[in-house]
PDB file of C-alpha atoms and ligand atoms in Angstrom:
ATOM      1  CA  MET A 171      -0.118  -0.073  -0.095  1.00  0.00           C
ATOM      2  CA  ALA A 172       1.602   3.532  -0.862  1.00  0.00           C
ATOM      3  CA  GLN A 173       2.164   5.524   2.107  1.00  0.00           C
ATOM      4  CA  HIS A 174       2.561   8.993   2.881  1.00  0.00           C
ATOM      5  CA  ILE A 175       5.288   9.557   5.684  1.00  0.00           C
ATOM      6  CA  VAL A 176       5.654  12.793   7.188  1.00  0.00           C
ATOM      7  CA  ILE A 177       9.023  13.234   9.531  1.00  0.00           C
ATOM      8  CA  LEU A 178       9.655  15.923  11.663  1.00  0.00           C
ATOM      9  CA  THR A 179      13.833  16.135  12.547  1.00  0.00           C
ATOM     10  CA  GLY A 180      15.301  18.289  15.267  1.00  0.00           C
ATOM     11  CA  ALA A 181      18.724  18.929  16.588  1.00  0.00           C
ATOM     12  CA  GLY A 182      19.204  15.494  17.626  1.00  0.00           C
ATOM     13  CA  VAL A 183      19.609  14.170  14.063  1.00  0.00           C
ATOM     14  CA  SER A 184      22.462  16.515  13.291  1.00  0.00           C
ATOM     15  CA  ALA A 185      24.358  15.884  16.870  1.00  0.00           C
ATOM     16  CA  GLU A 186      26.153  13.018  15.693  1.00  0.00           C
ATOM     17  CA  SER A 187      27.211  15.231  12.694  1.00  0.00           C
ATOM     18  CA  GLY A 188      29.082  17.687  15.505  1.00  0.00           C
ATOM     19  CA  LEU A 189      26.405  20.335  15.271  1.00  0.00           C
ATOM     20  CA  GLY A 190      24.983  21.081  18.860  1.00  0.00           C
ATOM     21  CA  THR A 191      21.777  20.347  20.273  1.00  0.00           C
ATOM     22  CA  PHE A 192      19.716  22.996  22.409  1.00  0.00           C
ATOM     23  CA  ARG A 193      18.475  21.566  25.498  1.00  0.00           C
ATOM     24  CA  ASP A 194      21.091  18.256  26.368  1.00  0.00           C
ATOM     25  CA  VAL A 195      23.108  18.983  28.953  1.00  0.00           C
ATOM     26  CA  ASP A 196      25.631  21.337  27.828  1.00  0.00           C
ATOM     27  CA  GLY A 197      23.424  22.296  24.659  1.00  0.00           C
ATOM     28  CA  ILE A 198      23.783  25.746  23.189  1.00  0.00           C
ATOM     29  CA  TRP A 199      20.710  27.111  25.413  1.00  0.00           C
ATOM     30  CA  SER A 200      22.744  26.459  28.047  1.00  0.00           C
ATOM     31  CA  LYS A 201      25.472  28.535  26.747  1.00  0.00           C
ATOM     32  CA  PHE A 202      23.575  31.550  25.532  1.00  0.00           C
ATOM     33  CA  ASP A 203      20.053  32.791  26.360  1.00  0.00           C
ATOM     34  CA  PRO A 204      17.814  31.980  23.603  1.00  0.00           C
ATOM     35  CA  MET A 205      15.354  35.391  24.046  1.00  0.00           C
ATOM     36  CA  GLU A 206      18.563  37.555  23.413  1.00  0.00           C
ATOM     37  CA  LEU A 207      20.090  35.450  20.178  1.00  0.00           C
ATOM     38  CA  ALA A 208      17.175  33.926  18.503  1.00  0.00           C
ATOM     39  CA  SER A 209      14.736  36.633  18.795  1.00  0.00           C
ATOM     40  CA  PRO A 210      13.824  39.793  16.838  1.00  0.00           C
ATOM     41  CA  GLU A 211      14.157  41.787  20.021  1.00  0.00           C
ATOM     42  CA  GLY A 212      17.551  40.474  20.949  1.00  0.00           C
ATOM     43  CA  PHE A 213      18.576  40.993  17.487  1.00  0.00           C
ATOM     44  CA  ALA A 214      17.202  44.969  17.529  1.00  0.00           C
ATOM     45  CA  ARG A 215      18.824  45.231  20.706  1.00  0.00           C
ATOM     46  CA  ASN A 216      22.692  43.899  20.047  1.00  0.00           C
ATOM     47  CA  PRO A 217      22.714  42.994  16.188  1.00  0.00           C
ATOM     48  CA  VAL A 218      26.544  42.278  16.476  1.00  0.00           C
ATOM     49  CA  LYS A 219      26.358  39.802  19.319  1.00  0.00           C
ATOM     50  CA  VAL A 220      23.660  37.645  17.045  1.00  0.00           C
ATOM     51  CA  LEU A 221      25.385  38.005  13.882  1.00  0.00           C
ATOM     52  CA  ASP A 222      28.465  36.883  15.311  1.00  0.00           C
ATOM     53  CA  PHE A 223      26.307  34.063  17.283  1.00  0.00           C
ATOM     54  CA  TYR A 224      24.863  32.736  13.728  1.00  0.00           C
ATOM     55  CA  ASN A 225      28.518  33.632  11.865  1.00  0.00           C
ATOM     56  CA  ALA A 226      30.037  30.895  14.618  1.00  0.00           C
ATOM     57  CA  ARG A 227      27.057  28.158  13.646  1.00  0.00           C
ATOM     58  CA  ARG A 228      27.630  29.051   9.777  1.00  0.00           C
ATOM     59  CA  ARG A 229      31.324  28.303   9.945  1.00  0.00           C
ATOM     60  CA  ASN A 230      30.794  25.111  11.869  1.00  0.00           C
ATOM     61  CA  LEU A 231      27.923  23.806   9.579  1.00  0.00           C
ATOM     62  CA  VAL A 232      30.200  24.607   6.102  1.00  0.00           C
ATOM     63  CA  ASP A 233      32.778  22.035   7.720  1.00  0.00           C
ATOM     64  CA  ALA A 234      30.255  19.434   9.494  1.00  0.00           C
ATOM     65  CA  GLN A 235      29.232  16.161   7.313  1.00  0.00           C
ATOM     66  CA  PRO A 236      25.865  14.231   6.899  1.00  0.00           C
ATOM     67  CA  ASN A 237      25.646  11.511   9.564  1.00  0.00           C
ATOM     68  CA  ALA A 238      23.803   7.912   8.610  1.00  0.00           C
ATOM     69  CA  ALA A 239      20.780   9.071   9.676  1.00  0.00           C
ATOM     70  CA  HIS A 240      20.940  11.922   7.333  1.00  0.00           C
ATOM     71  CA  PHE A 241      21.580   9.180   4.244  1.00  0.00           C
ATOM     72  CA  ALA A 242      19.005   6.901   5.835  1.00  0.00           C
ATOM     73  CA  LEU A 243      16.197   9.445   5.397  1.00  0.00           C
ATOM     74  CA  ALA A 244      17.091  10.154   1.619  1.00  0.00           C
ATOM     75  CA  LYS A 245      16.948   6.464   1.372  1.00  0.00           C
ATOM     76  CA  LEU A 246      13.608   6.404   2.792  1.00  0.00           C
ATOM     77  CA  GLU A 247      12.174   9.043   0.479  1.00  0.00           C
ATOM     78  CA  GLN A 248      13.744   6.968  -2.739  1.00  0.00           C
ATOM     79  CA  GLY A 249      12.149   4.103  -1.083  1.00  0.00           C
ATOM     80  CA  LEU A 250       8.662   5.337  -0.940  1.00  0.00           C
ATOM     81  CA  ALA A 251       8.686   7.017  -4.083  1.00  0.00           C
ATOM     82  CA  GLU A 252       9.759   3.551  -5.908  1.00  0.00           C
ATOM     83  CA  ARG A 253       6.479   1.918  -3.896  1.00  0.00           C
ATOM     84  CA  GLY A 254       4.436   4.945  -5.151  1.00  0.00           C
ATOM     85  CA  GLY A 255       4.323   6.496  -1.656  1.00  0.00           C
ATOM     86  CA  LEU A 256       5.692   9.915  -0.309  1.00  0.00           C
ATOM     87  CA  LEU A 257       8.058  10.971   2.394  1.00  0.00           C
ATOM     88  CA  THR A 258       7.143  15.151   3.496  1.00  0.00           C
ATOM     89  CA  LEU A 259      10.457  16.178   5.673  1.00  0.00           C
ATOM     90  CA  VAL A 260       9.865  18.648   7.897  1.00  0.00           C
ATOM     91  CA  THR A 261      12.725  19.959   9.730  1.00  0.00           C
ATOM     92  CA  GLN A 262      13.343  22.041  12.845  1.00  0.00           C
ATOM     93  CA  ASN A 263      16.791  22.491  11.819  1.00  0.00           C
ATOM     94  CA  ILE A 264      18.897  25.242   9.848  1.00  0.00           C
ATOM     95  CA  ASP A 265      21.183  23.438   8.782  1.00  0.00           C
ATOM     96  CA  ASP A 266      21.629  21.841   4.854  1.00  0.00           C
ATOM     97  CA  LEU A 267      22.717  18.548   6.120  1.00  0.00           C
ATOM     98  CA  HIS A 268      19.672  16.790   4.812  1.00  0.00           C
ATOM     99  CA  GLU A 269      20.133  18.173   1.338  1.00  0.00           C
ATOM    100  CA  ARG A 270      23.555  17.427   1.382  1.00  0.00           C
ATOM    101  CA  ALA A 271      22.846  13.685   2.357  1.00  0.00           C
ATOM    102  CA  GLY A 272      20.377  13.402  -1.022  1.00  0.00           C
ATOM    103  CA  SER A 273      16.657  14.581   0.582  1.00  0.00           C
ATOM    104  CA  ALA A 274      15.262  16.462  -2.315  1.00  0.00           C
ATOM    105  CA  ASN A 275      11.711  17.783  -0.667  1.00  0.00           C
ATOM    106  CA  VAL A 276      12.982  19.407   2.710  1.00  0.00           C
ATOM    107  CA  LEU A 277      10.523  21.826   4.520  1.00  0.00           C
ATOM    108  CA  HIS A 278      12.687  24.189   6.993  1.00  0.00           C
ATOM    109  CA  MET A 279      10.003  25.110   9.013  1.00  0.00           C
ATOM    110  CA  HIS A 280      12.910  27.544  11.380  1.00  0.00           C
ATOM    111  CA  GLY A 281      14.325  28.572   8.123  1.00  0.00           C
ATOM    112  CA  GLU A 282      17.850  27.934   6.904  1.00  0.00           C
ATOM    113  CA  LEU A 283      21.128  29.154   8.234  1.00  0.00           C
ATOM    114  CA  LEU A 284      22.669  29.159   4.396  1.00  0.00           C
ATOM    115  CA  LYS A 285      20.319  32.050   3.625  1.00  0.00           C
ATOM    116  CA  ALA A 286      20.331  35.279   4.293  1.00  0.00           C
ATOM    117  CA  ARG A 287      16.866  37.732   4.785  1.00  0.00           C
ATOM    118  CA  CYS A 288      16.767  41.647   4.260  1.00  0.00           C
ATOM    119  CA  GLY A 289      14.750  43.117   7.099  1.00  0.00           C
ATOM    120  CA  ALA A 290      14.217  46.331   4.478  1.00  0.00           C
ATOM    121  CA  CYS A 291      13.076  44.299   1.418  1.00  0.00           C
ATOM    122  CA  SER A 292      12.577  40.885   2.387  1.00  0.00           C
ATOM    123  CA  ALA A 293      14.699  39.355  -0.175  1.00  0.00           C
ATOM    124  CA  VAL A 294      16.009  36.167   0.648  1.00  0.00           C
ATOM    125  CA  MET A 295      19.898  35.303  -0.797  1.00  0.00           C
ATOM    126  CA  ASN A 296      22.033  32.365   0.108  1.00  0.00           C
ATOM    127  CA  CYS A 297      24.583  33.333   2.535  1.00  0.00           C
ATOM    128  CA  ARG A 298      27.605  30.969   3.247  1.00  0.00           C
ATOM    129  CA  GLU A 299      30.001  33.902   4.544  1.00  0.00           C
ATOM    130  CA  ASP A 300      29.705  35.861   7.502  1.00  0.00           C
ATOM    131  CA  LEU A 301      26.872  38.852   7.915  1.00  0.00           C
ATOM    132  CA  SER A 302      27.958  41.700   9.489  1.00  0.00           C
ATOM    133  CA  VAL A 303      26.055  45.027  10.309  1.00  0.00           C
ATOM    134  CA  SER A 304      28.146  46.428   7.542  1.00  0.00           C
ATOM    135  CA  ASP A 305      26.901  44.773   4.649  1.00  0.00           C
ATOM    136  CA  ALA A 306      24.582  46.129   2.071  1.00  0.00           C
ATOM    137  CA  CYS A 307      21.330  44.174   0.776  1.00  0.00           C
ATOM    138  CA  PRO A 308      22.202  43.285  -3.120  1.00  0.00           C
ATOM    139  CA  GLY A 309      18.643  43.667  -3.809  1.00  0.00           C
ATOM    140  CA  CYS A 310      17.565  47.111  -2.292  1.00  0.00           C
ATOM    141  CA  GLY A 311      21.054  48.827  -0.974  1.00  0.00           C
ATOM    142  CA  ASP A 312      20.055  49.262   2.292  1.00  0.00           C
ATOM    143  CA  VAL A 313      22.918  48.606   5.311  1.00  0.00           C
ATOM    144  CA  GLY A 314      22.284  46.705   8.479  1.00  0.00           C
ATOM    145  CA  ALA A 315      19.267  45.297   7.394  1.00  0.00           C
ATOM    146  CA  LEU A 316      20.693  41.607   6.388  1.00  0.00           C
ATOM    147  CA  ARG A 317      19.807  39.278   9.228  1.00  0.00           C
ATOM    148  CA  PRO A 318      20.004  35.170   9.028  1.00  0.00           C
ATOM    149  CA  HIS A 319      16.931  33.581   7.040  1.00  0.00           C
ATOM    150  CA  VAL A 320      15.991  31.925  10.379  1.00  0.00           C
ATOM    151  CA  VAL A 321      12.981  31.935  12.218  1.00  0.00           C
ATOM    152  CA  TRP A 322      13.287  33.400  15.893  1.00  0.00           C
ATOM    153  CA  PHE A 323      10.985  32.934  19.110  1.00  0.00           C
ATOM    154  CA  GLY A 324       7.716  34.940  18.357  1.00  0.00           C
ATOM    155  CA  GLU A 325       8.381  34.515  14.400  1.00  0.00           C
ATOM    156  CA  TYR A 326       5.646  32.566  12.699  1.00  0.00           C
ATOM    157  CA  PRO A 327       7.279  29.371  11.405  1.00  0.00           C
ATOM    158  CA  GLU A 328       7.393  28.740   7.355  1.00  0.00           C
ATOM    159  CA  HIS A 329       5.674  26.298   5.133  1.00  0.00           C
ATOM    160  CA  LEU A 330       2.921  25.602   8.401  1.00  0.00           C
ATOM    161  CA  ASP A 331      -0.227  25.286   5.724  1.00  0.00           C
ATOM    162  CA  ASP A 332       1.896  22.795   3.752  1.00  0.00           C
ATOM    163  CA  ILE A 333       2.791  20.866   6.780  1.00  0.00           C
ATOM    164  CA  ALA A 334      -0.922  20.901   8.014  1.00  0.00           C
ATOM    165  CA  VAL A 335      -1.854  19.360   4.901  1.00  0.00           C
ATOM    166  CA  ALA A 336       0.626  16.816   4.877  1.00  0.00           C
ATOM    167  CA  LEU A 337      -0.505  15.957   8.771  1.00  0.00           C
ATOM    168  CA  ALA A 338      -3.832  15.678   7.136  1.00  0.00           C
ATOM    169  CA  ASP A 339      -3.107  13.152   4.573  1.00  0.00           C
ATOM    170  CA  ALA A 340      -0.025  10.884   6.669  1.00  0.00           C
ATOM    171  CA  ASP A 341      -0.428   7.433   7.360  1.00  0.00           C
ATOM    172  CA  MET A 342       2.521   7.595   9.579  1.00  0.00           C
ATOM    173  CA  PHE A 343       4.505  10.578  11.533  1.00  0.00           C
ATOM    174  CA  ILE A 344       7.885  10.043  12.725  1.00  0.00           C
ATOM    175  CA  SER A 345       9.445  12.103  15.340  1.00  0.00           C
ATOM    176  CA  ILE A 346      13.342  12.210  15.274  1.00  0.00           C
ATOM    177  CA  GLY A 347      16.048  13.834  17.363  1.00  0.00           C
ATOM    178  CA  THR A 348      13.465  16.456  18.661  1.00  0.00           C
ATOM    179  CA  SER A 349      12.739  17.075  22.710  1.00  0.00           C
ATOM    180  CA  GLY A 350       9.126  18.100  21.916  1.00  0.00           C
ATOM    181  CA  THR A 351       9.416  21.551  23.716  1.00  0.00           C
ATOM    182  CA  VAL A 352       9.355  23.816  20.842  1.00  0.00           C
ATOM    183  CA  TRP A 353       5.753  24.897  19.563  1.00  0.00           C
ATOM    184  CA  PRO A 354       4.033  24.393  17.090  1.00  0.00           C
ATOM    185  CA  ALA A 355       6.163  21.786  15.934  1.00  0.00           C
ATOM    186  CA  ALA A 356       5.988  19.841  19.392  1.00  0.00           C
ATOM    187  CA  GLY A 357       2.176  19.563  18.533  1.00  0.00           C
ATOM    188  CA  PHE A 358       2.428  18.193  15.415  1.00  0.00           C
ATOM    189  CA  VAL A 359       2.346  14.209  16.849  1.00  0.00           C
ATOM    190  CA  LEU A 360      -1.158  15.152  18.288  1.00  0.00           C
ATOM    191  CA  GLN A 361      -1.966  16.647  14.744  1.00  0.00           C
ATOM    192  CA  ALA A 362      -1.489  13.420  12.925  1.00  0.00           C
ATOM    193  CA  ARG A 363      -2.595  11.163  15.680  1.00  0.00           C
ATOM    194  CA  GLU A 364      -6.047  13.043  15.030  1.00  0.00           C
ATOM    195  CA  THR A 365      -6.285  11.919  11.702  1.00  0.00           C
ATOM    196  CA  GLY A 366      -5.657   8.340  12.481  1.00  0.00           C
ATOM    197  CA  ALA A 367      -1.818   8.215  11.491  1.00  0.00           C
ATOM    198  CA  ARG A 368       0.483   6.111  12.717  1.00  0.00           C
ATOM    199  CA  THR A 369       3.078   7.754  15.296  1.00  0.00           C
ATOM    200  CA  VAL A 370       6.773   6.693  15.984  1.00  0.00           C
ATOM    201  CA  GLU A 371       9.489   8.091  17.959  1.00  0.00           C
ATOM    202  CA  LEU A 372      13.162   7.658  17.138  1.00  0.00           C
ATOM    203  CA  ASN A 373      15.297   9.693  19.945  1.00  0.00           C
ATOM    204  CA  LEU A 374      18.503   9.363  22.278  1.00  0.00           C
ATOM    205  CA  GLU A 375      15.654   9.280  25.032  1.00  0.00           C
ATOM    206  CA  PRO A 376      11.937   9.613  25.286  1.00  0.00           C
ATOM    207  CA  SER A 377      11.293  13.180  24.548  1.00  0.00           C
ATOM    208  CA  ASP A 378      10.658  15.119  27.861  1.00  0.00           C
ATOM    209  CA  ASP A 379       7.007  15.973  27.411  1.00  0.00           C
ATOM    210  CA  GLY A 380       5.924  12.623  27.381  1.00  0.00           C
ATOM    211  CA  ARG A 381       4.197  12.788  24.591  1.00  0.00           C
ATOM    212  CA  VAL A 382       2.281   9.093  23.276  1.00  0.00           C
ATOM    213  CA  PHE A 383       3.627   7.538  20.576  1.00  0.00           C
ATOM    214  CA  ASP A 384       2.563   4.104  19.061  1.00  0.00           C
ATOM    215  CA  GLU A 385       5.965   2.612  18.642  1.00  0.00           C
ATOM    216  CA  ALA A 386       8.983   4.070  20.000  1.00  0.00           C
ATOM    217  CA  HIS A 387      12.766   3.515  19.581  1.00  0.00           C
ATOM    218  CA  TYR A 388      16.017   5.046  21.227  1.00  0.00           C
ATOM    219  CA  GLY A 389      19.399   5.253  20.789  1.00  0.00           C
ATOM    220  CA  PRO A 390      21.715   7.411  18.526  1.00  0.00           C
ATOM    221  CA  ALA A 391      19.980   8.484  15.217  1.00  0.00           C
ATOM    222  CA  SER A 392      23.176   7.329  13.394  1.00  0.00           C
ATOM    223  CA  GLU A 393      22.040   3.964  14.409  1.00  0.00           C
ATOM    224  CA  ILE A 394      18.411   3.754  14.854  1.00  0.00           C
ATOM    225  CA  VAL A 395      17.185   5.515  12.108  1.00  0.00           C
ATOM    226  CA  PRO A 396      19.181   3.587   9.280  1.00  0.00           C
ATOM    227  CA  ASP A 397      18.087   0.043  11.378  1.00  0.00           C
ATOM    228  CA  TRP A 398      14.294   1.868  11.672  1.00  0.00           C
ATOM    229  CA  VAL A 399      14.586   2.110   7.520  1.00  0.00           C
ATOM    230  CA  GLU A 400      16.068  -1.012   6.573  1.00  0.00           C
ATOM    231  CA  THR A 401      13.238  -2.718   8.468  1.00  0.00           C
ATOM    232  CA  TYR A 402      10.531  -0.346   6.867  1.00  0.00           C
ATOM    233  CA  LEU A 403      12.211  -0.949   3.385  1.00  0.00           C
ATOM    234  CA  THR A 404      12.465  -4.756   3.425  1.00  0.00           C
TER     235      THR A 404
HETATM  236  C1  LIG B   5       5.500  31.246  17.338  1.00  0.00           C
HETATM  237  C2  LIG B   5      15.359  28.566  14.892  1.00  0.00           C
HETATM  238  C3  LIG B   5       3.370  32.464  16.573  1.00  0.00           C
HETATM  239  C4  LIG B   5      16.945  29.639  15.218  1.00  0.00           C
HETATM  240  C5  LIG B   5      14.468  27.843  16.883  1.00  0.00           C
HETATM  241  C6  LIG B   5       2.054  27.456  21.768  1.00  0.00           C
HETATM  242  C7  LIG B   5       2.133  27.805  20.234  1.00  0.00           C
HETATM  243  C8  LIG B   5       2.569  28.805  19.052  1.00  0.00           C
HETATM  244  C9  LIG B   5       3.632  29.325  20.010  1.00  0.00           C
HETATM  245  C10 LIG B   5       4.426  28.962  21.012  1.00  0.00           C
HETATM  246  C11 LIG B   5       3.239  27.722  22.072  1.00  0.00           C
HETATM  247  N1  LIG B   5       3.888  27.810  23.358  1.00  0.00           N
HETATM  248  C12 LIG B   5       4.909  28.622  23.344  1.00  0.00           C
HETATM  249  C13 LIG B   5       5.021  29.234  21.895  1.00  0.00           C
HETATM  250  C14 LIG B   5       6.319  30.341  21.573  1.00  0.00           C
HETATM  251  C15 LIG B   5       7.381  29.770  21.334  1.00  0.00           C
HETATM  252  C16 LIG B   5       7.745  28.214  21.998  1.00  0.00           C
HETATM  253  O1  LIG B   5       7.801  27.213  21.497  1.00  0.00           O
HETATM  254  N2  LIG B   5       8.498  28.694  23.121  1.00  0.00           N
HETATM  255  C17 LIG B   5       9.105  27.148  23.877  1.00  0.00           C
HETATM  256  C18 LIG B   5      10.300  27.510  23.935  1.00  0.00           C
HETATM  257  C19 LIG B   5       8.158  27.255  24.578  1.00  0.00           C
HETATM  258  N3  LIG B   5       7.487  29.278  19.856  1.00  0.00           N
HETATM  259  C20 LIG B   5       7.568  30.129  18.900  1.00  0.00           C
HETATM  260  O2  LIG B   5       7.564  31.135  19.260  1.00  0.00           O
HETATM  261  C21 LIG B   5       7.425  29.587  17.416  1.00  0.00           C
HETATM  262  N4  LIG B   5       6.550  30.625  16.522  1.00  0.00           N
HETATM  263  O3  LIG B   5       5.277  30.808  18.159  1.00  0.00           O
HETATM  264  O4  LIG B   5       4.903  32.185  16.057  1.00  0.00           O
HETATM  265  C22 LIG B   5       2.539  30.907  16.309  1.00  0.00           C
HETATM  266  C23 LIG B   5       1.170  30.701  17.268  1.00  0.00           C
HETATM  267  C24 LIG B   5       0.851  29.834  16.831  1.00  0.00           C
HETATM  268  C25 LIG B   5       0.757  29.061  15.904  1.00  0.00           C
HETATM  269  C26 LIG B   5       1.789  29.334  15.071  1.00  0.00           C
HETATM  270  C27 LIG B   5       2.497  30.395  15.405  1.00  0.00           C
HETATM  271  C28 LIG B   5       8.857  30.072  16.738  1.00  0.00           C
HETATM  272  C29 LIG B   5       9.804  28.529  17.396  1.00  0.00           C
HETATM  273  C30 LIG B   5      11.173  28.581  16.574  1.00  0.00           C
HETATM  274  C31 LIG B   5      12.398  29.055  17.309  1.00  0.00           C
HETATM  275  N5  LIG B   5      13.398  29.046  16.745  1.00  0.00           N
HETATM  276  N6  LIG B   5      15.481  28.080  16.099  1.00  0.00           N
HETATM  277  C32 LIG B   5      18.169  28.686  15.682  1.00  0.00           C
HETATM  278  O5  LIG B   5      17.798  27.689  15.269  1.00  0.00           O
HETATM  279  O6  LIG B   5      19.055  29.812  16.230  1.00  0.00           O
HETATM  280  S1  LIG B   5      13.865  26.716  17.988  1.00  0.00           S
HETATM  281  C33 LIG B   5      15.142  25.997  18.546  1.00  0.00           C
HETATM  282  O7  LIG B   5      14.559  24.765  18.868  1.00  0.00           O
HETATM  283  C34 LIG B   5      15.763  24.837  16.958  1.00  0.00           C
HETATM  284  O8  LIG B   5      14.612  25.361  16.097  1.00  0.00           O
HETATM  285  C35 LIG B   5      15.295  23.811  17.215  1.00  0.00           C
HETATM  286  O9  LIG B   5      15.332  23.372  16.080  1.00  0.00           O
HETATM  287  C36 LIG B   5      14.059  23.734  18.122  1.00  0.00           C
HETATM  288  C37 LIG B   5      13.553  22.542  18.852  1.00  0.00           C
HETATM  289  O10 LIG B   5      14.764  22.238  19.517  1.00  0.00           O
HETATM  290  P1  LIG B   5      15.064  20.522  19.136  1.00  0.00           P
HETATM  291  O11 LIG B   5      15.251  20.198  17.698  1.00  0.00           O
HETATM  292  O12 LIG B   5      14.384  19.626  19.829  1.00  0.00           O
HETATM  293  O13 LIG B   5      16.234  20.437  20.058  1.00  0.00           O
HETATM  294  P2  LIG B   5      16.853  20.047  21.453  1.00  0.00           P
HETATM  295  O14 LIG B   5      18.136  20.437  21.666  1.00  0.00           O
HETATM  296  O15 LIG B   5      15.521  20.784  22.372  1.00  0.00           O
HETATM  297  O16 LIG B   5      15.989  18.514  21.560  1.00  0.00           O
HETATM  298  C38 LIG B   5      17.017  17.791  20.845  1.00  0.00           C
HETATM  299  C39 LIG B   5      16.884  16.168  21.303  1.00  0.00           C
HETATM  300  O17 LIG B   5      17.724  15.488  20.264  1.00  0.00           O
HETATM  301  C40 LIG B   5      16.735  15.594  22.387  1.00  0.00           C
HETATM  302  O18 LIG B   5      15.150  15.286  22.476  1.00  0.00           O
HETATM  303  C41 LIG B   5      17.778  14.658  22.480  1.00  0.00           C
HETATM  304  O19 LIG B   5      17.692  13.682  23.363  1.00  0.00           O
HETATM  305  C42 LIG B   5      17.921  14.213  21.618  1.00  0.00           C
HETATM  306  N7  LIG B   5      19.400  13.442  20.932  1.00  0.00           N
HETATM  307  C43 LIG B   5      20.609  14.231  21.465  1.00  0.00           C
HETATM  308  N8  LIG B   5      21.400  14.060  20.812  1.00  0.00           N
HETATM  309  C44 LIG B   5      20.711  12.626  19.879  1.00  0.00           C
HETATM  310  C45 LIG B   5      19.696  12.557  20.041  1.00  0.00           C
HETATM  311  N9  LIG B   5      18.701  11.889  19.268  1.00  0.00           N
HETATM  312  C46 LIG B   5      19.408  10.772  18.489  1.00  0.00           C
HETATM  313  N10 LIG B   5      20.564  10.888  18.219  1.00  0.00           N
HETATM  314  C47 LIG B   5      21.199  11.978  18.737  1.00  0.00           C
HETATM  315  N11 LIG B   5      22.674  11.427  18.975  1.00  0.00           N
END
């Protein structure tokens, strides 16, 4: 039977690629205040500090490599398509590791670190270098309005309409490497359950909000995700 699987990934799927998670013991938010560095108010207050925070993460990303979990999800997308099925891959991550592992259709609901946006004219452009407050927008020329194309706290996530349509149509919903702390992403499992989808959690440990899943496997994503995909496709 052709299946439509919706997957939501979080920082845990990129942890073994060397990109920090947010709420683990030594996570990013244990060192930095999210409201200071991942909010429009924080950017308005101290743009240099926020741009430097994202510049450091962008440099780290350029040197990082996808891990076995990313490759397994690209294989699942291919395997489903060959069976007349569909994979909708939604990620909270702002890295491009899913794409570099071969996933073709990725919905970045919290934006993308390798893109910048102009606060003046809203142009979105590729950005692989450091951003600074003295940079001018290549579109409108405004100086100091460029920011990472990332969804901060209090800002509206991207692709919510497409995600709602996918969740309503899903036969299965799989949550991978996310603590289920950030909304509205944390509510997707409830939406999927309401429309009768089977729900699966693949995580290092049970996500802390005790959401209920029909099936769960715990361990490092680079091990449990390839295992799950292998079992599903055979
Ligand atoms: C919004 C981008 C209005 C920047 C981020 C109810 C409804 C709607 C909103 C809210 C609500 N209640 C509260 C809110 C406000 C807020 C919110 O959720 N606050 C929280 C803190 C309570 N939400 C918002 O502001 C959102 N916007 O609300 O707009 C609206 C209203 C209604 C409906 C729609 C819209 C915007 C949120 C986006 C913020 N931007 N990041 C950046 O990346 O710098 S959030 C940040 O957290 C990242 O995007 C990250 O992806 C996200 C979630 O974190 P996780 O990915 O889960 O990472 P975490 O470290 O928490 O967990 C890692 C997991 O991996 C752990 O479980 C760990 O065990 C596991 N793991 C670790 N290693 C491994 C592993 N698993 C497997 N293998 C391993 N090796």
